[in-house]
Amino acid sequence: AALDSCAVVILTGHGRPPLLRRALLSGARGFVPKGSPAAILAEVIRRVHDGGRYVDPALAAEALMAPECPLTPRELDVLRLAAGDVPVATIARQAHLSPGTARNYLAAAVAKLGAGSRAEAIARAREHGWL
C-alpha cells in the first residue's frame, strides 16, 4: 500500500492454486515457479514492469482445475487451531466457541474432507493448500 507503484513478481516453490489466488488478490503481478529458465524470469519482469501480468501456464491450468475448498472460513479456523492434537477445550477457548460448537466444526470438516480423523483432515487441507 505504501509503494503502490511497486509491482510484485512471486518466485515460488509452492505453486498451489490457493497460494496463486491469494497472491493475485493481494496485488502480485507475476507468479513464476522456481526453476524457471532465467530468460523466462527476465521476460516476466519486463512484462510486469511494462504494466502487464504473468502467471505460469502450468500453474494457471492447475488452478483452473483445482477443487474449491468445501470448508467454511470458520471450519478452516477451527481445523487450523486443531493442528498438533490440541484438546477441543483449548480450541474452543482460542476460537471463542463452546466446546460443543468447536467439536461440531471439527466433525463437519472431517466429514466434508472425507477424512477418518481430524489429523487426516488437517493433512488433506494442507495438501490442497487450504490451510
Coordinates of N, CA, C and O in Angstrom, one line a residue:
A1 N 0.8 -1.2 0.0 CA 0.0 0.0 0.0 C 0.9 1.3 0.0 O 0.5 2.3 -0.6
A2 N 2.0 1.2 0.7 CA 2.9 2.4 0.8 C 3.6 2.6 -0.6 O 4.0 3.7 -0.9
L3 N 3.8 1.6 -1.3 CA 4.5 1.7 -2.6 C 3.6 1.2 -3.7 O 3.9 0.1 -4.3
D4 N 2.5 1.9 -4.0 CA 1.6 1.4 -5.0 C 2.1 1.3 -6.4 O 1.6 0.6 -7.2
S5 N 3.2 1.9 -6.7 CA 3.8 1.8 -8.0 C 4.7 0.6 -8.1 O 5.2 0.2 -9.2
C6 N 5.0 -0.1 -7.0 CA 5.9 -1.3 -6.9 C 5.1 -2.5 -7.4 O 4.0 -2.8 -6.9
A7 N 5.6 -3.2 -8.4 CA 5.0 -4.4 -8.9 C 5.7 -5.6 -8.4 O 6.9 -5.6 -8.3
V8 N 4.9 -6.6 -8.0 CA 5.5 -7.8 -7.3 C 5.4 -9.0 -8.3 O 4.3 -9.2 -8.8
V9 N 6.5 -9.7 -8.4 CA 6.6 -10.9 -9.1 C 7.0 -12.0 -8.0 O 8.0 -11.8 -7.3
I10 N 6.2 -13.0 -7.8 CA 6.4 -14.0 -6.9 C 7.1 -15.2 -7.6 O 6.6 -15.7 -8.5
L11 N 8.3 -15.6 -7.0 CA 9.0 -16.7 -7.5 C 8.9 -17.8 -6.4 O 9.3 -17.5 -5.3
T12 N 8.2 -18.9 -6.7 CA 7.8 -19.8 -5.6 C 8.1 -21.2 -5.9 O 8.1 -21.6 -7.1
G13 N 8.3 -22.0 -4.9 CA 8.5 -23.4 -5.0 C 7.2 -24.1 -4.6 O 7.1 -25.3 -4.7
H14 N 6.2 -23.3 -4.2 CA 4.9 -23.8 -3.7 C 3.8 -23.2 -4.6 O 3.1 -22.3 -4.1
G15 N 3.6 -23.6 -5.8 CA 2.7 -23.0 -6.7 C 1.3 -23.6 -6.6 O 0.7 -23.9 -7.6
R16 N 0.8 -23.8 -5.4 CA -0.5 -24.4 -5.3 C -1.6 -23.4 -5.6 O -1.4 -22.2 -5.4
P17 N -2.7 -23.8 -6.2 CA -3.8 -22.9 -6.6 C -4.2 -21.9 -5.5 O -4.4 -20.7 -5.8
P18 N -4.5 -22.3 -4.3 CA -4.9 -21.3 -3.3 C -3.8 -20.2 -3.1 O -4.2 -19.0 -2.9
L19 N -2.6 -20.6 -3.1 CA -1.5 -19.6 -2.9 C -1.5 -18.6 -4.1 O -1.3 -17.4 -4.0
L20 N -1.6 -19.2 -5.3 CA -1.7 -18.3 -6.5 C -2.9 -17.3 -6.4 O -2.7 -16.1 -6.6
R21 N -4.0 -17.8 -6.0 CA -5.2 -16.9 -5.9 C -4.9 -15.8 -4.8 O -5.2 -14.7 -5.1
R22 N -4.4 -16.2 -3.7 CA -4.1 -15.2 -2.6 C -3.1 -14.2 -3.1 O -3.2 -13.0 -2.8
A23 N -2.1 -14.6 -3.8 CA -1.1 -13.7 -4.3 C -1.6 -12.7 -5.3 O -1.4 -11.5 -5.2
L24 N -2.5 -13.2 -6.2 CA -3.0 -12.3 -7.2 C -4.0 -11.4 -6.6 O -4.1 -10.2 -6.9
L25 N -4.8 -11.8 -5.6 CA -5.8 -11.0 -4.9 C -5.1 -9.9 -4.1 O -5.6 -8.9 -3.8
S26 N -3.8 -10.3 -3.7 CA -3.1 -9.3 -2.8 C -2.3 -8.3 -3.7 O -1.7 -7.4 -3.2
G27 N -2.4 -8.5 -5.0 CA -1.8 -7.5 -5.9 C -0.6 -7.9 -6.7 O 0.0 -7.1 -7.4
A28 N -0.1 -9.2 -6.5 CA 1.0 -9.6 -7.2 C 0.7 -9.6 -8.7 O -0.4 -9.8 -9.2
R29 N 1.7 -9.2 -9.5 CA 1.5 -9.0 -11.0 C 2.1 -10.2 -11.7 O 1.8 -10.4 -12.9
G30 N 2.9 -11.0 -11.1 CA 3.5 -12.2 -11.7 C 3.7 -13.3 -10.7 O 3.9 -13.1 -9.5
F31 N 3.6 -14.5 -11.3 CA 3.7 -15.7 -10.4 C 4.5 -16.8 -11.2 O 4.0 -17.2 -12.3
V32 N 5.7 -17.1 -10.8 CA 6.6 -17.9 -11.6 C 7.2 -19.0 -10.6 O 7.6 -18.7 -9.5
P33 N 7.2 -20.3 -11.1 CA 7.8 -21.3 -10.3 C 9.3 -21.3 -10.3 O 9.9 -20.9 -11.2
K34 N 9.9 -21.6 -9.1 CA 11.3 -21.8 -9.0 C 11.8 -22.8 -10.1 O 11.0 -23.7 -10.4
G35 N 12.9 -22.6 -10.6 CA 13.4 -23.5 -11.6 C 13.1 -23.0 -13.0 O 13.5 -23.7 -14.0
S36 N 12.3 -21.9 -13.1 CA 12.0 -21.4 -14.5 C 13.3 -20.9 -15.1 O 14.2 -20.3 -14.4
P37 N 13.5 -21.0 -16.4 CA 14.7 -20.5 -17.0 C 14.9 -19.0 -16.8 O 13.9 -18.3 -16.7
A38 N 16.1 -18.6 -16.7 CA 16.4 -17.1 -16.5 C 15.8 -16.3 -17.6 O 15.3 -15.2 -17.3
A39 N 15.7 -16.7 -18.8 CA 15.1 -16.0 -19.9 C 13.6 -15.7 -19.6 O 13.1 -14.6 -19.9
I40 N 13.0 -16.7 -19.1 CA 11.5 -16.5 -18.8 C 11.4 -15.5 -17.6 O 10.5 -14.6 -17.7
L41 N 12.2 -15.7 -16.6 CA 12.1 -14.7 -15.5 C 12.4 -13.3 -15.9 O 11.7 -12.4 -15.5
A42 N 13.4 -13.1 -16.8 CA 13.7 -11.8 -17.3 C 12.5 -11.2 -18.1 O 12.1 -10.1 -18.0
E43 N 11.9 -12.1 -18.9 CA 10.7 -11.6 -19.7 C 9.5 -11.3 -18.8 O 8.8 -10.3 -19.1
V44 N 9.3 -12.0 -17.8 CA 8.2 -11.8 -16.8 C 8.5 -10.4 -16.1 O 7.6 -9.6 -16.0
I45 N 9.7 -10.2 -15.7 CA 10.0 -8.9 -15.1 C 9.8 -7.7 -16.0 O 9.2 -6.7 -15.7
R46 N 10.2 -7.9 -17.3 CA 9.9 -6.8 -18.3 C 8.4 -6.6 -18.5 O 8.0 -5.5 -18.5
R47 N 7.7 -7.7 -18.6 CA 6.3 -7.6 -18.9 C 5.6 -6.9 -17.7 O 4.7 -6.0 -17.9
V48 N 5.9 -7.3 -16.5 CA 5.3 -6.7 -15.3 C 5.7 -5.3 -15.2 O 4.9 -4.4 -14.8
H49 N 7.0 -5.0 -15.4 CA 7.4 -3.6 -15.4 C 6.7 -2.7 -16.4 O 6.4 -1.5 -16.1
D50 N 6.3 -3.3 -17.5 CA 5.5 -2.5 -18.5 C 4.0 -2.5 -18.2 O 3.2 -2.0 -19.0
G51 N 3.6 -3.0 -17.1 CA 2.2 -2.9 -16.7 C 1.4 -4.2 -16.9 O 0.2 -4.2 -16.6
G52 N 2.0 -5.2 -17.4 CA 1.3 -6.5 -17.7 C 1.3 -7.4 -16.5 O 1.8 -7.1 -15.4
R53 N 0.8 -8.6 -16.8 CA 0.8 -9.7 -15.8 C 1.3 -10.9 -16.4 O 1.3 -11.1 -17.6
Y54 N 1.8 -11.8 -15.5 CA 2.2 -13.1 -16.0 C 1.9 -14.2 -14.9 O 2.3 -14.0 -13.8
V55 N 1.3 -15.3 -15.3 CA 1.1 -16.4 -14.5 C 1.6 -17.6 -15.3 O 1.2 -17.8 -16.5
D56 N 2.5 -18.4 -14.7 CA 3.0 -19.6 -15.4 C 1.8 -20.4 -15.9 O 0.9 -20.7 -15.2
P57 N 1.8 -20.8 -17.2 CA 0.7 -21.5 -17.8 C 0.3 -22.8 -17.1 O -0.8 -23.1 -16.9
A58 N 1.4 -23.6 -16.6 CA 1.1 -24.8 -15.9 C 0.4 -24.6 -14.6 O -0.6 -25.3 -14.2
L59 N 0.8 -23.5 -13.9 CA 0.2 -23.2 -12.6 C -1.2 -22.7 -12.8 O -2.2 -23.0 -12.1
A60 N -1.4 -21.9 -13.9 CA -2.8 -21.4 -14.2 C -3.7 -22.5 -14.5 O -4.9 -22.6 -14.0
A61 N -3.2 -23.5 -15.3 CA -4.1 -24.6 -15.7 C -4.4 -25.4 -14.4 O -5.6 -25.9 -14.2
E62 N -3.5 -25.6 -13.6 CA -3.7 -26.4 -12.3 C -4.7 -25.6 -11.4 O -5.6 -26.2 -10.8
A63 N -4.6 -24.3 -11.4 CA -5.5 -23.5 -10.6 C -6.9 -23.6 -11.1 O -7.9 -23.7 -10.3
L64 N -7.1 -23.7 -12.4 CA -8.4 -23.8 -13.0 C -9.1 -25.1 -12.7 O -10.3 -25.2 -12.7
M65 N -8.2 -26.1 -12.6 CA -8.8 -27.5 -12.4 C -8.8 -27.9 -10.9 O -9.4 -28.9 -10.5
A66 N -8.3 -27.1 -10.0 CA -8.2 -27.4 -8.6 C -9.6 -27.3 -8.0 O -10.4 -26.4 -8.3
P67 N -9.9 -28.2 -7.1 CA -11.2 -28.2 -6.4 C -11.3 -27.0 -5.4 O -10.3 -26.5 -4.9
E68 N -12.5 -26.4 -5.3 CA -12.8 -25.4 -4.4 C -12.7 -26.0 -3.0 O -13.1 -27.1 -2.8
C69 N -12.3 -25.2 -2.0 CA -12.3 -25.6 -0.6 C -13.8 -25.8 -0.2 O -14.6 -24.8 -0.2
P70 N -14.1 -27.0 0.3 CA -15.5 -27.2 0.8 C -15.8 -26.7 2.2 O -16.9 -26.7 2.6
L71 N -14.8 -26.2 2.8 CA -14.9 -25.8 4.2 C -15.3 -24.3 4.3 O -14.8 -23.5 3.5
T72 N -16.0 -24.0 5.4 CA -16.3 -22.6 5.6 C -15.1 -21.9 6.3 O -14.2 -22.6 6.8
P73 N -15.0 -20.6 6.3 CA -13.9 -20.0 6.9 C -13.8 -20.4 8.4 O -12.7 -20.6 8.9
R74 N -14.9 -20.5 9.1 CA -14.9 -20.9 10.5 C -14.4 -22.3 10.7 O -13.6 -22.6 11.6
E75 N -14.8 -23.2 9.8 CA -14.3 -24.6 9.9 C -12.8 -24.6 9.6 O -12.1 -25.4 10.3
L76 N -12.3 -23.8 8.7 CA -10.9 -23.7 8.5 C -10.1 -23.2 9.7 O -9.1 -23.7 10.1
D77 N -10.7 -22.2 10.3 CA -10.1 -21.6 11.6 C -10.0 -22.7 12.6 O -8.9 -22.8 13.2
V78 N -11.0 -23.4 12.9 CA -11.0 -24.4 13.9 C -10.1 -25.6 13.6 O -9.3 -26.1 14.4
L79 N -10.1 -26.0 12.3 CA -9.2 -27.0 11.9 C -7.7 -26.6 12.0 O -6.9 -27.3 12.4
R80 N -7.4 -25.3 11.7 CA -6.1 -24.8 11.9 C -5.7 -24.8 13.3 O -4.5 -25.2 13.7
L81 N -6.6 -24.5 14.2 CA -6.3 -24.5 15.7 C -6.1 -25.9 16.2 O -5.5 -26.1 17.2
A82 N -6.7 -26.9 15.5 CA -6.6 -28.3 15.9 C -5.3 -28.9 15.6 O -5.0 -30.1 16.1
A83 N -4.4 -28.3 14.8 CA -3.2 -28.9 14.4 C -2.3 -29.2 15.7 O -2.3 -28.4 16.6
G84 N -1.7 -30.3 15.7 CA -0.8 -30.6 16.8 C -1.6 -31.4 17.9 O -1.2 -31.4 19.1
D85 N -2.8 -31.9 17.6 CA -3.6 -32.7 18.5 C -3.9 -31.9 19.8 O -3.9 -32.3 20.9
V86 N -4.4 -30.6 19.5 CA -4.8 -29.7 20.6 C -6.1 -30.2 21.1 O -7.0 -30.5 20.3
P87 N -6.3 -30.2 22.5 CA -7.6 -30.6 23.0 C -8.8 -29.7 22.5 O -8.6 -28.5 22.3
V88 N -10.0 -30.2 22.4 CA -11.1 -29.5 22.0 C -11.4 -28.3 22.9 O -11.7 -27.2 22.4
A89 N -11.2 -28.4 24.2 CA -11.4 -27.3 25.1 C -10.5 -26.1 24.8 O -10.9 -25.0 24.9
T90 N -9.3 -26.4 24.5 CA -8.3 -25.4 24.1 C -8.7 -24.7 22.8 O -8.6 -23.5 22.7
I91 N -9.1 -25.5 21.8 CA -9.5 -25.0 20.5 C -10.7 -24.1 20.7 O -10.7 -23.0 20.2
A92 N -11.7 -24.5 21.5 CA -12.9 -23.7 21.8 C -12.5 -22.4 22.4 O -13.0 -21.3 22.0
R93 N -11.6 -22.4 23.4 CA -11.2 -21.2 24.1 C -10.5 -20.3 23.1 O -10.9 -19.1 23.1
Q94 N -9.6 -20.8 22.3 CA -8.9 -19.9 21.4 C -9.8 -19.3 20.3 O -9.6 -18.3 19.8
A95 N -10.9 -20.1 19.9 CA -11.8 -19.7 18.9 C -13.0 -18.9 19.4 O -13.9 -18.5 18.7
H96 N -13.1 -18.8 20.7 CA -14.2 -18.1 21.4 C -15.5 -18.9 21.1 O -16.5 -18.2 20.7
L97 N -15.4 -20.2 21.2 CA -16.6 -21.0 21.0 C -16.8 -21.9 22.2 O -15.9 -22.1 23.0
S98 N -18.0 -22.5 22.3 CA -18.2 -23.5 23.3 C -17.5 -24.8 22.8 O -17.3 -25.0 21.6
P99 N -17.2 -25.7 23.7 CA -16.5 -26.9 23.3 C -17.4 -27.7 22.3 O -16.9 -28.3 21.4
G100 N -18.7 -27.8 22.5 CA -19.6 -28.5 21.6 C -19.6 -27.9 20.2 O -19.6 -28.6 19.2
T101 N -19.6 -26.6 20.1 CA -19.6 -25.9 18.8 C -18.2 -26.2 18.1 O -18.2 -26.5 16.9
A102 N -17.1 -26.1 18.9 CA -15.8 -26.4 18.3 C -15.8 -27.9 17.8 O -15.3 -28.2 16.7
R103 N -16.3 -28.8 18.6 CA -16.4 -30.2 18.2 C -17.2 -30.4 16.9 O -16.9 -31.2 16.0
N104 N -18.3 -29.7 16.8 CA -19.2 -29.7 15.6 C -18.5 -29.2 14.4 O -18.6 -29.8 13.3
Y105 N -17.7 -28.1 14.5 CA -17.0 -27.6 13.4 C -15.9 -28.6 12.9 O -15.7 -28.9 11.7
L106 N -15.2 -29.3 13.9 CA -14.2 -30.3 13.6 C -14.9 -31.5 12.9 O -14.3 -31.9 11.9
A107 N -16.0 -31.9 13.4 CA -16.7 -33.1 12.8 C -17.1 -32.7 11.4 O -17.0 -33.6 10.5
A108 N -17.6 -31.5 11.2 CA -18.1 -31.1 9.8 C -16.9 -31.1 8.9 O -17.0 -31.5 7.7
A109 N -15.7 -30.6 9.3 CA -14.5 -30.5 8.5 C -14.1 -31.9 8.1 O -13.7 -32.2 6.9
V110 N -14.0 -32.8 9.1 CA -13.6 -34.2 8.8 C -14.5 -34.8 7.8 O -14.1 -35.5 6.9
A111 N -15.8 -34.6 8.0 CA -16.8 -35.2 7.1 C -16.7 -34.7 5.7 O -16.7 -35.4 4.7
K112 N -16.6 -33.3 5.6 CA -16.6 -32.7 4.3 C -15.3 -33.1 3.5 O -15.3 -33.2 2.2
L113 N -14.2 -33.4 4.2 CA -13.0 -33.8 3.5 C -12.9 -35.3 3.3 O -11.9 -35.8 2.8
G114 N -13.9 -36.0 3.8 CA -13.8 -37.5 3.7 C -12.7 -38.1 4.4 O -12.2 -39.1 4.0
A115 N -12.3 -37.5 5.5 CA -11.2 -38.0 6.3 C -11.7 -38.9 7.5 O -12.9 -38.9 7.9
G116 N -10.8 -39.7 8.0 CA -11.1 -40.6 9.1 C -10.8 -40.0 10.4 O -11.3 -40.6 11.4
S117 N -10.1 -38.9 10.4 CA -9.8 -38.3 11.7 C -9.4 -36.8 11.4 O -9.3 -36.4 10.3
R118 N -9.3 -36.1 12.5 CA -9.0 -34.7 12.3 C -7.6 -34.5 11.8 O -7.3 -33.6 11.0
A119 N -6.7 -35.4 12.2 CA -5.3 -35.3 11.7 C -5.3 -35.6 10.2 O -4.6 -34.9 9.5
E120 N -6.1 -36.5 9.7 CA -6.2 -36.7 8.3 C -6.8 -35.6 7.6 O -6.4 -35.2 6.5
A121 N -7.8 -34.9 8.2 CA -8.5 -33.8 7.6 C -7.5 -32.6 7.5 O -7.4 -31.9 6.5
I122 N -6.7 -32.4 8.5 CA -5.6 -31.4 8.5 C -4.7 -31.6 7.4 O -4.3 -30.7 6.6
A123 N -4.2 -32.9 7.3 CA -3.3 -33.3 6.2 C -3.9 -33.0 4.8 O -3.2 -32.5 3.9
R124 N -5.1 -33.4 4.6 CA -5.8 -33.2 3.3 C -5.9 -31.7 3.0 O -5.7 -31.2 1.9
A125 N -6.3 -30.9 4.0 CA -6.5 -29.5 3.8 C -5.1 -28.8 3.5 O -5.1 -27.9 2.6
R126 N -4.1 -29.3 4.1 CA -2.8 -28.7 3.8 C -2.3 -29.1 2.4 O -1.7 -28.3 1.7
E127 N -2.6 -30.4 2.1 CA -2.2 -30.9 0.8 C -2.8 -30.1 -0.4 O -2.2 -29.8 -1.4
H128 N -4.0 -29.6 -0.1 CA -4.7 -28.8 -1.2 C -4.4 -27.3 -1.0 O -4.8 -26.5 -1.9
G129 N -3.6 -27.0 0.0 CA -3.3 -25.6 0.2 C -4.3 -24.7 0.9 O -4.3 -23.5 0.8
W130 N -5.3 -25.3 1.5 CA -6.4 -24.6 2.1 C -6.0 -24.1 3.5 O -6.6 -23.2 4.0
L131 N -5.0 -24.8 4.1 CA -4.6 -24.4 5.4 C -3.2 -23.8 5.3 O -2.4 -24.3 4.5

